[in-house]
CSV table of C-alpha atoms in Angstrom, one decimal:
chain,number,residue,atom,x,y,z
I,16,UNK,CA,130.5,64.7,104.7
I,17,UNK,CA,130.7,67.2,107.4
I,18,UNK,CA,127.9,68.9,108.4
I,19,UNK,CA,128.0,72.8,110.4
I,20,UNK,CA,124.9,72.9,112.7
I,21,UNK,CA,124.3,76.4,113.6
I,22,UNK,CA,122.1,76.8,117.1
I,23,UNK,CA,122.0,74.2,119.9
I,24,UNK,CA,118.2,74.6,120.4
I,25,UNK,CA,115.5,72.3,119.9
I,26,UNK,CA,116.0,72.7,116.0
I,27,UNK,CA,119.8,72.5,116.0
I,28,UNK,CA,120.3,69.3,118.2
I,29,UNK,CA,117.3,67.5,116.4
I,30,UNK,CA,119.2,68.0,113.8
I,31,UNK,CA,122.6,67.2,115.0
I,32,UNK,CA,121.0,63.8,115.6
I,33,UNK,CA,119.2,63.1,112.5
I,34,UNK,CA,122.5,64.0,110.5
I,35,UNK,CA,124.4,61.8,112.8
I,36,UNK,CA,122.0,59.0,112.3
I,37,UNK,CA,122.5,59.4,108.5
I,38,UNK,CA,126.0,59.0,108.7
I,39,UNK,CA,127.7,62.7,108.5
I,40,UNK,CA,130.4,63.9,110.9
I,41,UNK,CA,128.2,66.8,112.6
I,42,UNK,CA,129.1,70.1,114.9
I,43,UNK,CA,127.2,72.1,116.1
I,44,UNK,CA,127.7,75.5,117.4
I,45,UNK,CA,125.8,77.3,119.9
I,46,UNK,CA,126.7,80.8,121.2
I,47,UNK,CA,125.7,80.6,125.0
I,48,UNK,CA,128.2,79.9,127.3
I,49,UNK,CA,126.4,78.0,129.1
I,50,UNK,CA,123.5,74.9,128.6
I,51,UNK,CA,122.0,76.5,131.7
I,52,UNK,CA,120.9,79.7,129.2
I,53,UNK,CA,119.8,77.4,126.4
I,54,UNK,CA,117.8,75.3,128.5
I,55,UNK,CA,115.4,78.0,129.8
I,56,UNK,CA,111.3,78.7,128.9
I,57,UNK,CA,108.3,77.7,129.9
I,58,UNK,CA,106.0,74.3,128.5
I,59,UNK,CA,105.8,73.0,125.0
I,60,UNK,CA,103.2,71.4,123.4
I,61,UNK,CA,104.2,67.9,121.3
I,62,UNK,CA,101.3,67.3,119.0
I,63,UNK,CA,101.5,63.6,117.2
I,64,UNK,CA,104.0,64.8,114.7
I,65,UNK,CA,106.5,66.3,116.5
I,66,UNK,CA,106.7,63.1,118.7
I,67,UNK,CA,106.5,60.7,115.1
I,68,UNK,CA,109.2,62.5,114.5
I,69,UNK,CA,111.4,62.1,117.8
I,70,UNK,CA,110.0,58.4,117.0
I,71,UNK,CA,111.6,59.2,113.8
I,72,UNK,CA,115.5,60.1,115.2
I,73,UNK,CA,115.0,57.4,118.2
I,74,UNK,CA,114.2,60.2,121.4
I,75,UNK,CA,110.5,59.6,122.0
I,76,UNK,CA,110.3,56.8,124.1
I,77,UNK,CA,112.7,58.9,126.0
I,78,UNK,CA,110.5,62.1,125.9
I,79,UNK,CA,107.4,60.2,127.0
I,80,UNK,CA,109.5,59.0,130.0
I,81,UNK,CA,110.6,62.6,131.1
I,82,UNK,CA,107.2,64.1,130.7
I,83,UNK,CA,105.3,61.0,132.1
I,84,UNK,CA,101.8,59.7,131.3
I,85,UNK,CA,99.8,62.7,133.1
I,86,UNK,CA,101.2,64.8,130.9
I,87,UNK,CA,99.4,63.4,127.4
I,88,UNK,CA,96.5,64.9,126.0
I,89,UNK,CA,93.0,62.7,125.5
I,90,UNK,CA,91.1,65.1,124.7
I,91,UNK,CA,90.7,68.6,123.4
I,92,UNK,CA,87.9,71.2,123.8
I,93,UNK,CA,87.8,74.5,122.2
I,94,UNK,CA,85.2,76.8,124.2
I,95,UNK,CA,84.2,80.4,124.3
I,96,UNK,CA,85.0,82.9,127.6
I,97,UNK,CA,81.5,81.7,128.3
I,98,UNK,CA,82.7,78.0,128.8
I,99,UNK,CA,80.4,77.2,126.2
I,100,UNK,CA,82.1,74.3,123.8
I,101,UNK,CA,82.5,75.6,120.3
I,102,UNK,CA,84.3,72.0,118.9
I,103,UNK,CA,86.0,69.0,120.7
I,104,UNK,CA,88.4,65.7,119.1
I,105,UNK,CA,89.5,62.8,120.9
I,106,UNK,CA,93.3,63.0,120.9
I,107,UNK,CA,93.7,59.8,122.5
I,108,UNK,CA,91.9,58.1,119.5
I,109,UNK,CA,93.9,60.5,117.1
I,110,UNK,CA,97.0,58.5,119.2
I,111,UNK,CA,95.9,55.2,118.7
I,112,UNK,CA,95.5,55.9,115.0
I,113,UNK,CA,99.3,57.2,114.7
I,114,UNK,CA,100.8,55.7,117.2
I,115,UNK,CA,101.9,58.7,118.6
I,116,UNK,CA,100.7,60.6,121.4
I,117,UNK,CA,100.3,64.0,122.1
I,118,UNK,CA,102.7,65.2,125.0
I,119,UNK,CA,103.1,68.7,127.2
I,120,UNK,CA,106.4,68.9,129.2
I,121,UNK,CA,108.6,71.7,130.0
I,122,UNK,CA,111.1,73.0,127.3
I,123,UNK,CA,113.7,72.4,129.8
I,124,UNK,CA,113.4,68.7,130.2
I,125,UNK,CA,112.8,68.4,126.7
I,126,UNK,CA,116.3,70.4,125.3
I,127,UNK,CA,118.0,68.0,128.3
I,128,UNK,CA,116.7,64.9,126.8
I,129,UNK,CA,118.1,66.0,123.5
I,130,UNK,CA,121.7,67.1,124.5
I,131,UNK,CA,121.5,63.3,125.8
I,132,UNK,CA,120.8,62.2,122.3
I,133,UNK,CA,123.7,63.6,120.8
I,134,UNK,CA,127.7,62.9,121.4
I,135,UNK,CA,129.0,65.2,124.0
I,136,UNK,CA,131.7,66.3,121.6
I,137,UNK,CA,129.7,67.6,119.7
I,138,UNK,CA,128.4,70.6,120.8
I,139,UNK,CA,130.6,73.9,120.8
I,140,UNK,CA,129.2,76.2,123.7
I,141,UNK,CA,130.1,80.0,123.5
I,142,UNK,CA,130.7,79.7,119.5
I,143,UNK,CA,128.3,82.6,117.9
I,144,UNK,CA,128.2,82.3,114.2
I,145,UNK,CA,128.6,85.8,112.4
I,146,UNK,CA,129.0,85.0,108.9
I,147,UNK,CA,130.0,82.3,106.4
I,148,UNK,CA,131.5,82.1,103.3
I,149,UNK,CA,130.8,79.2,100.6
I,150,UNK,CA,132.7,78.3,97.8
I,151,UNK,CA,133.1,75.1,95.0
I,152,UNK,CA,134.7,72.6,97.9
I,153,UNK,CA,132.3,73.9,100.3
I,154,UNK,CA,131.3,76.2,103.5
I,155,UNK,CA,133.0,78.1,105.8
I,156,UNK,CA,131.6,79.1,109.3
I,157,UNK,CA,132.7,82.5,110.9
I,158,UNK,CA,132.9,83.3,114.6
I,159,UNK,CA,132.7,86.0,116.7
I,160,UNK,CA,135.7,84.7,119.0
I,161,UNK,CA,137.7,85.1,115.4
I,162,UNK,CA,137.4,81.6,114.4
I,163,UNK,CA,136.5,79.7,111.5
I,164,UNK,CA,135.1,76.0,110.9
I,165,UNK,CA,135.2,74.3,107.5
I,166,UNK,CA,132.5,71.9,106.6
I,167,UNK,CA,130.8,70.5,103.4
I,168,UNK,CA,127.0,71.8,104.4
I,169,UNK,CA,126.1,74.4,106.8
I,170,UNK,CA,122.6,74.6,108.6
I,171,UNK,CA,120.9,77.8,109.9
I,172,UNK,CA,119.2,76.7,113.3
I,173,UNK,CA,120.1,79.9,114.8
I,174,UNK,CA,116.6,81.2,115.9
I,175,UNK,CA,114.3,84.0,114.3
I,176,UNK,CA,117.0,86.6,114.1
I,177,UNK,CA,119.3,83.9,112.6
I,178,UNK,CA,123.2,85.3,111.5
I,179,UNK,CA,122.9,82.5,108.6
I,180,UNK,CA,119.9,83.7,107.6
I,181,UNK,CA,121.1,87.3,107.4
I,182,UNK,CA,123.9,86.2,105.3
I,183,UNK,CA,121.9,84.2,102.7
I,184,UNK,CA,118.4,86.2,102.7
I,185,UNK,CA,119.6,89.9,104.3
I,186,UNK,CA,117.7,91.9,106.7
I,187,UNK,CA,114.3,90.2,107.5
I,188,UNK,CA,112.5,91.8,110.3
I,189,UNK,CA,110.2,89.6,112.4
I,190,UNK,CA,106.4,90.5,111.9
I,191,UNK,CA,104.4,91.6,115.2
I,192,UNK,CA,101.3,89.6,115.7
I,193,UNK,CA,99.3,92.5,117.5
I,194,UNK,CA,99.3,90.9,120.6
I,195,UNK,CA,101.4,89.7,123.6
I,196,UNK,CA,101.2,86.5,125.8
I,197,UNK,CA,101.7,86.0,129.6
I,198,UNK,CA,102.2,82.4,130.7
I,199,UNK,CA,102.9,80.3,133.6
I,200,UNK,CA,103.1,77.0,135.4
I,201,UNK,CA,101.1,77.0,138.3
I,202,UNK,CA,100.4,73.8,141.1
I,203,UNK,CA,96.8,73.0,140.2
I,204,UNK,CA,95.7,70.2,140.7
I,205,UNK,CA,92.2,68.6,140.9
I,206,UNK,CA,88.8,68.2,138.6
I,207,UNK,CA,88.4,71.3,137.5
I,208,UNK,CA,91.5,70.7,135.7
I,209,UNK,CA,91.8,67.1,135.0
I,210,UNK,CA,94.6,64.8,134.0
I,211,UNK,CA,94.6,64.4,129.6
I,212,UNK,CA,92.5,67.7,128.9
I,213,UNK,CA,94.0,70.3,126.6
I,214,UNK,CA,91.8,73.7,126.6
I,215,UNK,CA,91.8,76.5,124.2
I,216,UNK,CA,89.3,79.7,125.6
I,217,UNK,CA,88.1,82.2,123.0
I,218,UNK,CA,87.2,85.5,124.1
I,219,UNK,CA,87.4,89.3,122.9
I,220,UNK,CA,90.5,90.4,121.5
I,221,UNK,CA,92.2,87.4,124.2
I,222,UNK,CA,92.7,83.5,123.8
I,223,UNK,CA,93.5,81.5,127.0
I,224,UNK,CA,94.7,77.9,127.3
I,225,UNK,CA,96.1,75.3,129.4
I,226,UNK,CA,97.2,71.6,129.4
I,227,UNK,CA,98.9,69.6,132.1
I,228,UNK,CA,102.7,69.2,132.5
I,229,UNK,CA,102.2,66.5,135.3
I,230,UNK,CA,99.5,65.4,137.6
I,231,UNK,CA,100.2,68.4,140.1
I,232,UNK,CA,101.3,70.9,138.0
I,233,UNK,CA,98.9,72.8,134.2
I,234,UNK,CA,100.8,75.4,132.0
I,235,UNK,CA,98.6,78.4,130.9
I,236,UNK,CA,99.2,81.1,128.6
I,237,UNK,CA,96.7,83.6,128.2
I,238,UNK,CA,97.0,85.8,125.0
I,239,UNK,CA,96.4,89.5,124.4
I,240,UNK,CA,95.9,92.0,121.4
I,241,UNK,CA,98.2,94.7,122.4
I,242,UNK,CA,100.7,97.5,121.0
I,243,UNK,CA,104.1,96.7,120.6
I,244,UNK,CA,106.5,96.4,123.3
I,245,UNK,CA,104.1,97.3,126.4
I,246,UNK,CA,105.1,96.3,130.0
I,247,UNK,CA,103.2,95.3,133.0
I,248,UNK,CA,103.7,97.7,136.5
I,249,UNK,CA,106.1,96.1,138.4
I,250,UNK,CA,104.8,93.4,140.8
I,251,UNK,CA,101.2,93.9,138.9
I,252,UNK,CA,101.4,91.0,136.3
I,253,UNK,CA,99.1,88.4,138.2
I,254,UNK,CA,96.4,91.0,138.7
I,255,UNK,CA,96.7,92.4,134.9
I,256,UNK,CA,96.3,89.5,133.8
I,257,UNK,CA,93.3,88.0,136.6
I,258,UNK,CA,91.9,91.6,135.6
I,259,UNK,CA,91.7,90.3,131.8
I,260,UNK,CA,90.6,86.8,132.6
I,261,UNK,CA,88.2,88.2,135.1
I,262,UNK,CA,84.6,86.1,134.4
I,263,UNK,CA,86.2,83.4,132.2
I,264,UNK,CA,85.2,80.2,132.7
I,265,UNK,CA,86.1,77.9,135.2
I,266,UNK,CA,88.7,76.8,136.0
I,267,UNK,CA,90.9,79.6,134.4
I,268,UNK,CA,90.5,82.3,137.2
I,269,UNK,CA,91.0,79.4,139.6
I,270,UNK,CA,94.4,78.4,137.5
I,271,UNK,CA,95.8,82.1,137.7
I,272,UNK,CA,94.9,82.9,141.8
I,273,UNK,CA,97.3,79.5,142.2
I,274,UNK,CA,99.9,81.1,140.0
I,275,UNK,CA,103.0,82.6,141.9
I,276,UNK,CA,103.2,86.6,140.8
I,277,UNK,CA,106.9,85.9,140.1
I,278,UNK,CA,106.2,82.8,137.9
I,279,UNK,CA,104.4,84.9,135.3
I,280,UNK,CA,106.5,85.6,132.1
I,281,UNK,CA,105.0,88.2,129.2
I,282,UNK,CA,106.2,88.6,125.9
I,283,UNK,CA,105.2,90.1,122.1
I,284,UNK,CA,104.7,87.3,119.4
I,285,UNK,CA,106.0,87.9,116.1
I,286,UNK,CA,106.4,85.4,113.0
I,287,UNK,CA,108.9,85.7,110.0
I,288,UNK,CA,106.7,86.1,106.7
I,289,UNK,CA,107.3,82.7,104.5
I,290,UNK,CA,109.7,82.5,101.8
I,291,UNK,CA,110.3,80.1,99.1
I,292,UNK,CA,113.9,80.3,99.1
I,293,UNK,CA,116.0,78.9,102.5
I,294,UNK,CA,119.3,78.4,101.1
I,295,UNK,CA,122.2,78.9,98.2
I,296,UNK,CA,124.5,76.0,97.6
I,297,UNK,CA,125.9,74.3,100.4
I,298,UNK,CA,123.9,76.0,103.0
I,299,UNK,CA,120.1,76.0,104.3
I,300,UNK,CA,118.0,77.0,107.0
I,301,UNK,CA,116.3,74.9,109.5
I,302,UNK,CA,113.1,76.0,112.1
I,303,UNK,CA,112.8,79.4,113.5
I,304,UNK,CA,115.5,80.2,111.3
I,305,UNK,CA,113.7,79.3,108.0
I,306,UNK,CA,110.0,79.9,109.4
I,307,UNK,CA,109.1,81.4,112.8
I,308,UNK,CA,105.5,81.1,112.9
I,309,UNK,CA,103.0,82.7,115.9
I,310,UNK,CA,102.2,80.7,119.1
I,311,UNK,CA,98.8,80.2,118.0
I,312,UNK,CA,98.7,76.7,116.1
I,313,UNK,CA,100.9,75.6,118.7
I,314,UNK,CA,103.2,73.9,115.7
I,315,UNK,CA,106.7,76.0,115.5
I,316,UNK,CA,108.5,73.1,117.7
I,317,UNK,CA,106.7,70.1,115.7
I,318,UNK,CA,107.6,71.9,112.7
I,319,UNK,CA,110.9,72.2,113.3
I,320,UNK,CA,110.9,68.8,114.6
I,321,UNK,CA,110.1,68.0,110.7
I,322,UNK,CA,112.8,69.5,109.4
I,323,UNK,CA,115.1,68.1,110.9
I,324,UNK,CA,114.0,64.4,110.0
I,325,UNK,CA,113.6,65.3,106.2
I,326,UNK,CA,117.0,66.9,106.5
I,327,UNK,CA,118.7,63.6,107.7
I,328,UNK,CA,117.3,61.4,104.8
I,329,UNK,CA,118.0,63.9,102.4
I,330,UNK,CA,121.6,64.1,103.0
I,331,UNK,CA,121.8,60.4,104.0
I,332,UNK,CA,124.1,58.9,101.2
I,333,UNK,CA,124.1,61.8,99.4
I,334,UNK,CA,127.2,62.5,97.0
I,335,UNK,CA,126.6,66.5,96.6
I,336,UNK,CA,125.0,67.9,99.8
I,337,UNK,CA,123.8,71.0,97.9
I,338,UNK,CA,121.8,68.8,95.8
I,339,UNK,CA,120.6,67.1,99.1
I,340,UNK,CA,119.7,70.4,100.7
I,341,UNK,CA,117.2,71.4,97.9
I,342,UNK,CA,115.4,68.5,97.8
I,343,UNK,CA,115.2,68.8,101.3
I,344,UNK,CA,114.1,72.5,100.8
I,345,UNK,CA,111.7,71.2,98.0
I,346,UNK,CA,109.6,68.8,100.9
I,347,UNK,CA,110.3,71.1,104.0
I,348,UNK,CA,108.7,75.4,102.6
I,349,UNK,CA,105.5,74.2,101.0
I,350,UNK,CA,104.3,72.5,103.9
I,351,UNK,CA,105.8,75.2,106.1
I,352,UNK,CA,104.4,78.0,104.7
I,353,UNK,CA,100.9,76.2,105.0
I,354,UNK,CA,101.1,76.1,108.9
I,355,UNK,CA,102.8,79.4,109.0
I,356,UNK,CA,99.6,80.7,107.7
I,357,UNK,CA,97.2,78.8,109.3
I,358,UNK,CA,98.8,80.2,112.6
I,359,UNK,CA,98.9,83.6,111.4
I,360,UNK,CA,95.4,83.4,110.4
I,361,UNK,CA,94.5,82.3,114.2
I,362,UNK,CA,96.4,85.2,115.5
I,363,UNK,CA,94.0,87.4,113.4
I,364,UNK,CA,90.9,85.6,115.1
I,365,UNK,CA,92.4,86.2,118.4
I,366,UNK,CA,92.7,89.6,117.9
I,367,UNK,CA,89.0,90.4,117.4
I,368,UNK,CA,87.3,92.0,120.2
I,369,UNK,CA,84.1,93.5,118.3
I,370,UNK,CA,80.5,91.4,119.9
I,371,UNK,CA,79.2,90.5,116.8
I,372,UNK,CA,82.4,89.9,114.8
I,373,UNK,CA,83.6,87.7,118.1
I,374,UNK,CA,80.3,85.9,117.7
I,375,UNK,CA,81.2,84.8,113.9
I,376,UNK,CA,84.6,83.9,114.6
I,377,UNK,CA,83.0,81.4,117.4
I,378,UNK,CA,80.9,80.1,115.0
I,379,UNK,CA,83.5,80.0,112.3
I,380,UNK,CA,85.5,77.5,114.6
I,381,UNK,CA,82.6,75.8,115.1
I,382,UNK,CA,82.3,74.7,111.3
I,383,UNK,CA,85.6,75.1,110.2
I,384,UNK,CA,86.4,72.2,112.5
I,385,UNK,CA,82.8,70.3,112.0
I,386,UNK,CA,83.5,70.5,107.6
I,387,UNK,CA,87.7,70.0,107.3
I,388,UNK,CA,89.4,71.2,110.4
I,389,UNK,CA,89.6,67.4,112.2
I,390,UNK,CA,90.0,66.0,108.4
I,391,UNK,CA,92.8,68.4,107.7
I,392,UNK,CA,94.6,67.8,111.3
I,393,UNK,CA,94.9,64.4,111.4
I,394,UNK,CA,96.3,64.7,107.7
I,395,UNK,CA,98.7,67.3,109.2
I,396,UNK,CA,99.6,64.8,111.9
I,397,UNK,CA,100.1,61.8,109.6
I,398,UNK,CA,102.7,64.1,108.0
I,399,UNK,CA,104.8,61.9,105.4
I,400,UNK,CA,108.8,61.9,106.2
């Protein structure tokens, strides 16, 4: 069976190499020219079932060796601007119990470690998908360059504003969270910031975190409610956002005075509204593609991650692969949809700025987390493949 991988992210070479692993003759198309364009971003967070998963297609030991021990997570703290903590889990023990850490690296070194994971032939740079046609005997994959590819399954891993999508759902426009993010890497290094913590900083109408990327370096990202589209003067993004962050806790105006100006990215956060339907016959949609979620439950990647595993073992022997890709549907938009809307729900909370109504979210985290929220995560981690 051949298989027509759409995107050469995160999502579409995961998947190249759980379908490989499960036997199908896989392509996959990816319209930059160059890996040097796909391999670009800032840090990504790997919570314990993203990496059960790269356990999963045989890439984890891998990933732990590119991002390197000072970059797991032992513990995690959420805290108000104040400093004060509002809830706290050992993810070292959560580790120990799955077997799995919890990992920050940069997206760069983790896309690199992937391309490695997959045969060099297949992946088609410059190739933008614009359309496909399916029919009895299977799918057919249109390019922008005029070409065509023939396969027996096609998967969407094409982004948020996904061509397969397009052709099998129509115009979905993405959804604007209300608010924008700046983030950064800065050179911090140092107790104030130490080695295995992950923080998450709840203040009015803004959210600020950090986690280390190595023992010298801690990606931030401090989040925003905002109107759509807005810009930062030009060479006036580290003092908009130290102006923001002004009076937060320790150590986060201390993380953004080490951060270089130029190092400083901003951009609006959107999500694609879930759907129960990702695919028609011999075609489906994997991550972004089939559920862009907000930033704010830091799952999208692991997510994504998911998919592709369930994908593999659903087509893995299979006889008819559009069979295969509903049952793989039928695992993959329930549980989805859950996390979609739990990080749409915290994009809500981080947009309140009100005193009083920030005061019950802070103690809405606070028992959320105390009743079901550590319950429901490590449930959420032990995800079943």
């Amino acid at each position: 069976m051949r298989a027509l991988v759409i995107g050469g992210g995160i999502g579409g070479l995961c998947a190249a190499r759980s379908l490989d692993r499960a036997g199908l003759d896989v392509a996959v198309f990816e319209k930059a020219g160059s890996l040097a364009h796909v391999q670009v971003g800032g840090a990504i967070h790997v919570w314990h079932n993203g990496m059960r998963g790269l356990q999963k297609l045989g890439l984890a030991d891998e990933v732990e060796r590119t991002a390197g021990r000072a970059a797991a997570v032992e513990r995690a703290e959420m805290r108000n601007r104040h400093g004060r903590l509002l809830t706290a889990w050992s993810v070292k023990a959560a580790e120990e119990e799955l077997g799995a850490p919890t990992l920050g690296l940069m997206r760069p070194d983790l896309h690199r470690t992937l391309v490695a994971g997959v045969d060099p032939s297949t992946l088609q740079l410059g190739r933008r998908c614009v359309g496909f046609h399916s029919d009895a005997g299977g799918v057919t994959a249109r390019f922008e360059d005029g070409g065509e590819e023939r396969g027996d399954v096609l998967i969407g891993a094409d982004g948020m504003r996904s061509a397969v999508r397009h052709g099998l759902l129509g115009e979905t426009p993405p959804r604007f969270a209300g608010y924008a993010s700046r983030q950064a890497v800065a050179e911090f290094s140092g107790p104030a910031a130490p080695v295995g913590l992950f923080w998450i900083v709840w203040g009015p109408g803004a959210r600020f975190l950090f986690y280390r990327v190595s023992a010298e370096r801690v990606y931030w990202e401090g989040i925003f409610a905002t109107p759509e589209g807005g810009s930062d003067p030009p060479g006036g993004r580290k003092a908009a956002v130290a102006e923001l962050f002004k009076g937060w806790a320790d150590p986060i105006p201390a993380i953004i005075a080490a951060t270089e100006e130029q190092a400083i990215g901003r951009t609006d956060c959107y999500d694609l509204p879930s759907v129960a339907k990702w695919g028609e016959g011999p075609v489906t949609l994997l991550g972004d593609a089939a559920h862009a979620m907000t930033n704010a439950a830091g799952q999208g990647a692991n997510q994504t991650i998911e998919d592709a595993v369930v994908l593999g073992s659903s087509l893995a022997g299979a006889t008819d692969g559009a069979a295969a890709l509903r049952a793989y549907e039928a695992k993959r938009v329930k549980r989805t949809a859950a996390v979609s809307a739990l990080a749409w729900n915290l994009s809500r909370m981080s947009r309140v700025k009100n005193p009083v109504a920030v005061a019950a979210r802070d103690r809405a985290l606070t028992a959320m987390f105390a009743v079901v929220g550590k319950r429901a995560q490590h449930k959420d981690m032990a995800y079943d493949f």
